Coordinates of C-alpha atoms in Angstrom, one line a residue:
M204 CA -135.6 -7.9 -102.4
L205 CA -138.2 -5.5 -103.6
T206 CA -141.4 -7.3 -104.5
G207 CA -145.1 -6.6 -104.7
S208 CA -147.0 -3.3 -105.1
I209 CA -144.6 -0.3 -105.7
V210 CA -146.4 3.0 -106.1
A211 CA -145.2 5.5 -108.8
L212 CA -146.0 8.3 -106.5
V213 CA -147.6 11.6 -107.7
T214 CA -145.8 14.8 -106.6
P215 CA -148.4 17.1 -105.0
M216 CA -148.3 20.7 -106.0
D217 CA -150.2 23.9 -105.3
K218 CA -151.7 26.1 -108.0
T219 CA -148.5 28.0 -108.5
G220 CA -146.6 24.8 -109.2
E221 CA -144.8 24.8 -105.9
I222 CA -144.3 21.4 -104.3
D223 CA -146.7 20.7 -101.4
F224 CA -144.5 18.9 -98.9
T225 CA -147.2 18.6 -96.3
S226 CA -149.3 16.6 -98.7
L227 CA -146.2 14.5 -99.7
K228 CA -145.7 13.5 -96.1
E229 CA -149.4 12.5 -95.8
L230 CA -149.1 10.4 -99.0
V231 CA -146.0 8.6 -97.6
E232 CA -148.0 7.8 -94.4
F233 CA -151.0 6.7 -96.4
H234 CA -148.9 4.2 -98.3
I235 CA -147.2 2.9 -95.2
K236 CA -150.5 2.2 -93.6
S237 CA -152.0 0.7 -96.8
G238 CA -149.3 -2.0 -97.2
T239 CA -147.5 -0.6 -100.3
A240 CA -144.1 -2.3 -100.6
A241 CA -142.1 0.7 -101.8
I242 CA -142.4 4.2 -103.2
V243 CA -140.9 5.5 -106.5
A244 CA -140.3 9.2 -105.9
V245 CA -140.1 11.5 -108.9
G246 CA -140.6 8.9 -111.6
T247 CA -142.8 9.7 -114.7
T248 CA -145.9 9.9 -112.5
G249 CA -144.0 12.2 -110.1
E250 CA -143.4 14.6 -113.0
S251 CA -139.6 14.0 -113.3
A252 CA -139.7 15.8 -116.7
T253 CA -141.0 19.1 -115.2
L254 CA -139.0 19.3 -112.0
N255 CA -135.6 21.0 -112.0
V256 CA -132.7 19.2 -110.4
D257 CA -133.0 21.0 -107.0
D258 CA -136.7 20.2 -106.7
H259 CA -136.2 16.6 -108.0
V260 CA -133.5 15.9 -105.3
K261 CA -135.5 17.7 -102.6
V262 CA -138.7 15.6 -103.2
V263 CA -136.7 12.4 -103.1
M264 CA -134.8 13.3 -99.9
K265 CA -138.1 14.5 -98.2
A266 CA -139.7 11.1 -99.1
V267 CA -136.7 9.4 -97.5
E268 CA -137.1 11.6 -94.4
F269 CA -140.8 11.1 -94.2
A270 CA -140.5 7.3 -94.6
A271 CA -138.0 7.1 -91.8
G272 CA -137.0 3.6 -92.7
R273 CA -140.5 2.3 -92.6
I274 CA -140.9 1.9 -96.4
D275 CA -138.3 1.6 -99.2
I276 CA -137.8 4.6 -101.4
I277 CA -136.7 4.3 -105.0
A278 CA -135.6 7.5 -106.8
G279 CA -136.4 8.5 -110.4
N280 CA -132.8 8.7 -111.6
G281 CA -133.0 8.8 -115.4
A282 CA -132.5 11.4 -118.0
N283 CA -132.0 11.6 -121.8
S284 CA -128.5 12.9 -121.1
T285 CA -126.1 10.4 -119.7
A286 CA -124.2 13.1 -117.8
E287 CA -127.4 14.3 -116.1
A288 CA -128.4 10.8 -115.1
I289 CA -124.9 10.3 -113.7
T290 CA -125.3 13.5 -111.7
F291 CA -128.5 12.2 -110.1
S292 CA -126.9 8.8 -109.4
K293 CA -124.1 10.5 -107.5
L294 CA -126.4 12.8 -105.7
F295 CA -128.5 9.9 -104.5
A296 CA -125.6 7.6 -103.5
N297 CA -125.6 7.0 -99.7
S298 CA -128.9 9.0 -99.4
G299 CA -131.0 6.3 -97.9
I300 CA -132.8 5.3 -101.1
V301 CA -132.6 1.6 -102.1
A302 CA -132.3 2.1 -105.8
G303 CA -132.5 4.4 -108.8
L304 CA -135.1 4.0 -111.5
N305 CA -133.6 4.8 -114.9
V306 CA -135.8 5.5 -117.9
T307 CA -134.5 4.9 -121.4
P308 CA -133.3 8.2 -122.9
Y309 CA -136.2 9.9 -124.5
Y310 CA -136.4 12.0 -127.7
N311 CA -132.8 11.3 -128.9
K312 CA -133.6 7.6 -129.9
P313 CA -130.2 5.9 -129.1
T314 CA -129.2 2.6 -130.7
Q315 CA -129.2 -0.6 -128.6
E316 CA -125.4 -0.1 -128.2
G317 CA -126.1 3.5 -127.1
L318 CA -128.6 2.2 -124.5
Y319 CA -126.0 -0.3 -123.2
Q320 CA -123.3 2.3 -122.9
H321 CA -125.7 4.8 -121.3
F322 CA -126.8 2.5 -118.5
K323 CA -123.4 1.0 -118.0
A324 CA -121.9 4.5 -117.4
I325 CA -124.7 5.3 -114.9
A326 CA -124.1 2.0 -113.0
E327 CA -120.4 2.6 -112.9
S328 CA -120.7 6.1 -111.6
S329 CA -121.7 5.0 -108.1
E330 CA -122.5 1.9 -106.0
L331 CA -126.3 2.8 -106.0
A332 CA -128.4 -0.1 -107.2
Q333 CA -130.1 0.6 -110.5
I334 CA -133.4 -0.5 -112.0
L335 CA -133.8 -0.1 -115.8
Y336 CA -137.1 1.3 -117.1
N337 CA -138.3 0.5 -120.6
V338 CA -141.4 2.5 -121.7
P339 CA -141.3 2.9 -125.5
G340 CA -144.8 4.4 -125.7
R341 CA -143.3 7.6 -124.0
T342 CA -139.7 7.6 -125.0
A343 CA -139.7 6.4 -128.7
V344 CA -137.0 3.8 -128.0
D345 CA -137.5 0.2 -127.1
M346 CA -134.7 -1.6 -125.1
L347 CA -134.7 -5.1 -126.4
P348 CA -134.3 -8.2 -124.3
E349 CA -130.8 -8.9 -125.6
T350 CA -129.7 -5.4 -124.3
V351 CA -131.3 -6.0 -121.0
A352 CA -129.5 -9.3 -120.7
R353 CA -126.1 -7.6 -121.4
L354 CA -126.9 -5.0 -118.7
S355 CA -128.1 -7.5 -116.2
K356 CA -124.5 -8.8 -115.9
I357 CA -123.4 -5.5 -114.3
D358 CA -123.4 -6.0 -110.6
N359 CA -125.5 -3.1 -109.4
I360 CA -128.1 -3.3 -112.2
I361 CA -130.7 -5.3 -110.3
G362 CA -133.8 -5.3 -112.4
I363 CA -136.1 -3.7 -115.0
K364 CA -139.5 -2.0 -115.1
E365 CA -140.9 -3.3 -118.3
A366 CA -143.8 -1.1 -119.4
T367 CA -144.6 -2.3 -122.9
G368 CA -147.7 -4.2 -121.6
D369 CA -146.5 -7.2 -123.8
L370 CA -146.5 -10.3 -121.6
N371 CA -144.4 -12.1 -124.2
R372 CA -141.6 -9.7 -123.4
L373 CA -141.5 -11.0 -119.8
A374 CA -140.8 -14.5 -121.0
E375 CA -138.2 -13.3 -123.5
I376 CA -136.3 -11.4 -120.7
K377 CA -136.6 -14.2 -118.1
A378 CA -135.0 -16.6 -120.5
L379 CA -131.9 -14.4 -120.8
V380 CA -131.3 -13.1 -117.3
A381 CA -130.3 -14.7 -113.9
D382 CA -133.1 -15.8 -111.6
D383 CA -132.3 -13.0 -109.1
F384 CA -132.8 -10.2 -111.7
L385 CA -135.9 -8.4 -110.7
L386 CA -138.8 -8.0 -113.2
Y387 CA -141.4 -5.4 -112.6
S388 CA -144.5 -4.6 -114.7
G389 CA -144.9 -0.9 -115.6
D390 CA -148.4 -1.5 -116.9
D391 CA -151.3 -1.8 -114.4
E392 CA -153.7 -3.5 -116.8
T393 CA -151.4 -6.5 -117.4
G394 CA -149.5 -6.3 -114.1
C395 CA -151.5 -9.1 -112.4
D396 CA -150.7 -11.6 -115.2
F397 CA -147.1 -10.4 -115.3
M398 CA -146.7 -11.5 -111.7
L399 CA -148.6 -14.8 -112.2
Q400 CA -146.2 -15.5 -115.1
G401 CA -143.1 -15.0 -113.0
G402 CA -142.7 -11.2 -112.5
N403 CA -141.7 -9.8 -109.1
G404 CA -144.1 -6.9 -108.8
V405 CA -145.7 -3.9 -110.4
I406 CA -144.6 -0.2 -110.3
S407 CA -148.1 1.2 -110.4
V408 CA -150.1 4.3 -111.1
T409 CA -153.3 2.7 -109.8
S410 CA -151.6 2.3 -106.4
N411 CA -151.9 6.0 -105.9
V412 CA -155.6 5.6 -105.4
A413 CA -156.0 2.0 -104.5
P414 CA -152.9 1.1 -102.5
A415 CA -154.4 -1.6 -100.2
E416 CA -156.2 -3.3 -103.1
M417 CA -153.0 -3.3 -105.2
A418 CA -151.0 -4.6 -102.3
N419 CA -153.5 -7.5 -101.8
M420 CA -153.6 -8.3 -105.5
C421 CA -149.9 -8.4 -105.7
E422 CA -149.7 -10.7 -102.6
F423 CA -152.1 -13.1 -104.2
A424 CA -150.4 -13.0 -107.6
L425 CA -146.9 -13.6 -106.1
A426 CA -148.3 -16.6 -104.2
G427 CA -149.8 -18.0 -107.4
K428 CA -153.3 -17.5 -106.2
S429 CA -154.7 -16.7 -109.6
A430 CA -158.4 -16.6 -108.8
E431 CA -158.0 -14.2 -105.8
A432 CA -155.6 -12.0 -107.7
H433 CA -157.8 -11.8 -110.8
A434 CA -160.8 -10.9 -108.7
I435 CA -159.2 -7.9 -107.3
N436 CA -157.6 -6.9 -110.6
Q437 CA -161.0 -7.1 -112.3
Q438 CA -162.5 -4.8 -109.7
L439 CA -159.7 -2.3 -110.4
M440 CA -159.8 -2.6 -114.2
P441 CA -161.8 0.5 -114.8
V442 CA -159.2 2.5 -112.9
H443 CA -156.3 0.7 -114.7
Q444 CA -157.8 1.7 -118.0
N445 CA -159.2 5.2 -117.3
L446 CA -156.2 6.7 -115.5
F447 CA -154.8 7.2 -119.0
V448 CA -157.6 9.1 -120.7
E449 CA -155.0 12.0 -120.8
S450 CA -151.3 11.8 -120.4
N451 CA -150.1 10.4 -117.1
P452 CA -150.0 11.8 -114.4
I453 CA -152.9 14.2 -115.3
P454 CA -155.8 11.8 -114.6
V455 CA -154.2 10.2 -111.5
K456 CA -153.5 13.6 -109.9
W457 CA -157.1 14.6 -110.5
A458 CA -158.3 11.2 -109.1
C459 CA -156.1 11.7 -106.0
A460 CA -157.7 15.2 -105.5
E461 CA -161.2 13.8 -106.1
L462 CA -160.6 11.2 -103.3
G463 CA -159.2 13.9 -100.9
L464 CA -155.7 12.5 -100.9
I465 CA -154.2 15.7 -102.1
P466 CA -155.7 19.2 -102.1
S467 CA -155.0 20.1 -105.7
A468 CA -154.8 18.3 -109.0
D469 CA -152.4 20.9 -110.4
C470 CA -149.3 19.9 -112.4
R471 CA -146.4 21.9 -113.8
L472 CA -146.6 23.0 -117.4
P473 CA -146.7 21.7 -120.1
L474 CA -149.0 19.4 -118.1
T475 CA -152.4 20.7 -117.3
I476 CA -155.4 19.7 -115.1
L477 CA -157.6 17.0 -116.4
A478 CA -160.0 18.4 -119.1
P479 CA -163.6 18.7 -117.9
Q480 CA -165.0 16.2 -120.4
Y481 CA -163.0 13.4 -118.7
H482 CA -164.1 14.2 -115.1
S483 CA -167.1 11.9 -115.2
I484 CA -165.1 9.1 -116.8
V485 CA -162.5 9.1 -114.1
R486 CA -165.1 9.6 -111.3
D487 CA -167.2 6.7 -112.6
A488 CA -164.1 4.5 -112.8
L489 CA -163.3 5.2 -109.1
K490 CA -166.9 4.4 -108.2
E491 CA -167.0 1.2 -110.2
A492 CA -163.8 0.1 -108.6
K493 CA -165.4 0.8 -105.2
L494 CA -162.9 3.4 -104.3
S495 CA -165.3 6.2 -103.7

């Protein structure tokens, strides 16, 4: 059962856009040592939208290799084409990952029935466990609790990453699904309260730069220790808020480079390096959170 702080890991790259596997290995080690519960490889923060299929699969499989069974790996598995998502699901079956993370199809704005049929088809394409991912701020489609409830009845759909930031949504979903259906926050700013109100963990951008702090906060929140969890969360609030001054993962990659976790903040186009006017904002957030 995957609970606690799950990092939505950046994909380190060099200035030509080639993947830096040496740095990827170092990041995996960093998270193992820091107490991170699991790694999402090639999710939104890992630039799933800019990696081709070969690179996508290679990054996931290298993460599994580097982890060597010491930390669970979840693979970004989604696409706005059902056929493409099924391809990933089949490629990752029996690969050593514990689950696929499936974002709602972006741009084409399917209906709720379309969402149900999309995720049902993915789940039925292999025995790989699947985690749903709802992030309407990026995809322009919102998977409603009733649709989540329908999908939760499919055996290998085991949970959802709910990234609306609306804590009322947690209560709505909890009321409709079984107790063993896993509920993850996809919003760092509200993730602490999400867990204190019954969620199982947070799939986190902040964990890239504050893995030990996020692991501790999640441990306190899951134990119902509100004061201790909120104290850490408040310390991290400047980072939660300012890692989104430009589109994710632009600021967090710059922050990782600023802290020396990766050698380069480069992304693949159409993403660019953090604009200079935001450098001091992110740098000050890291200092205020006592990370630098």
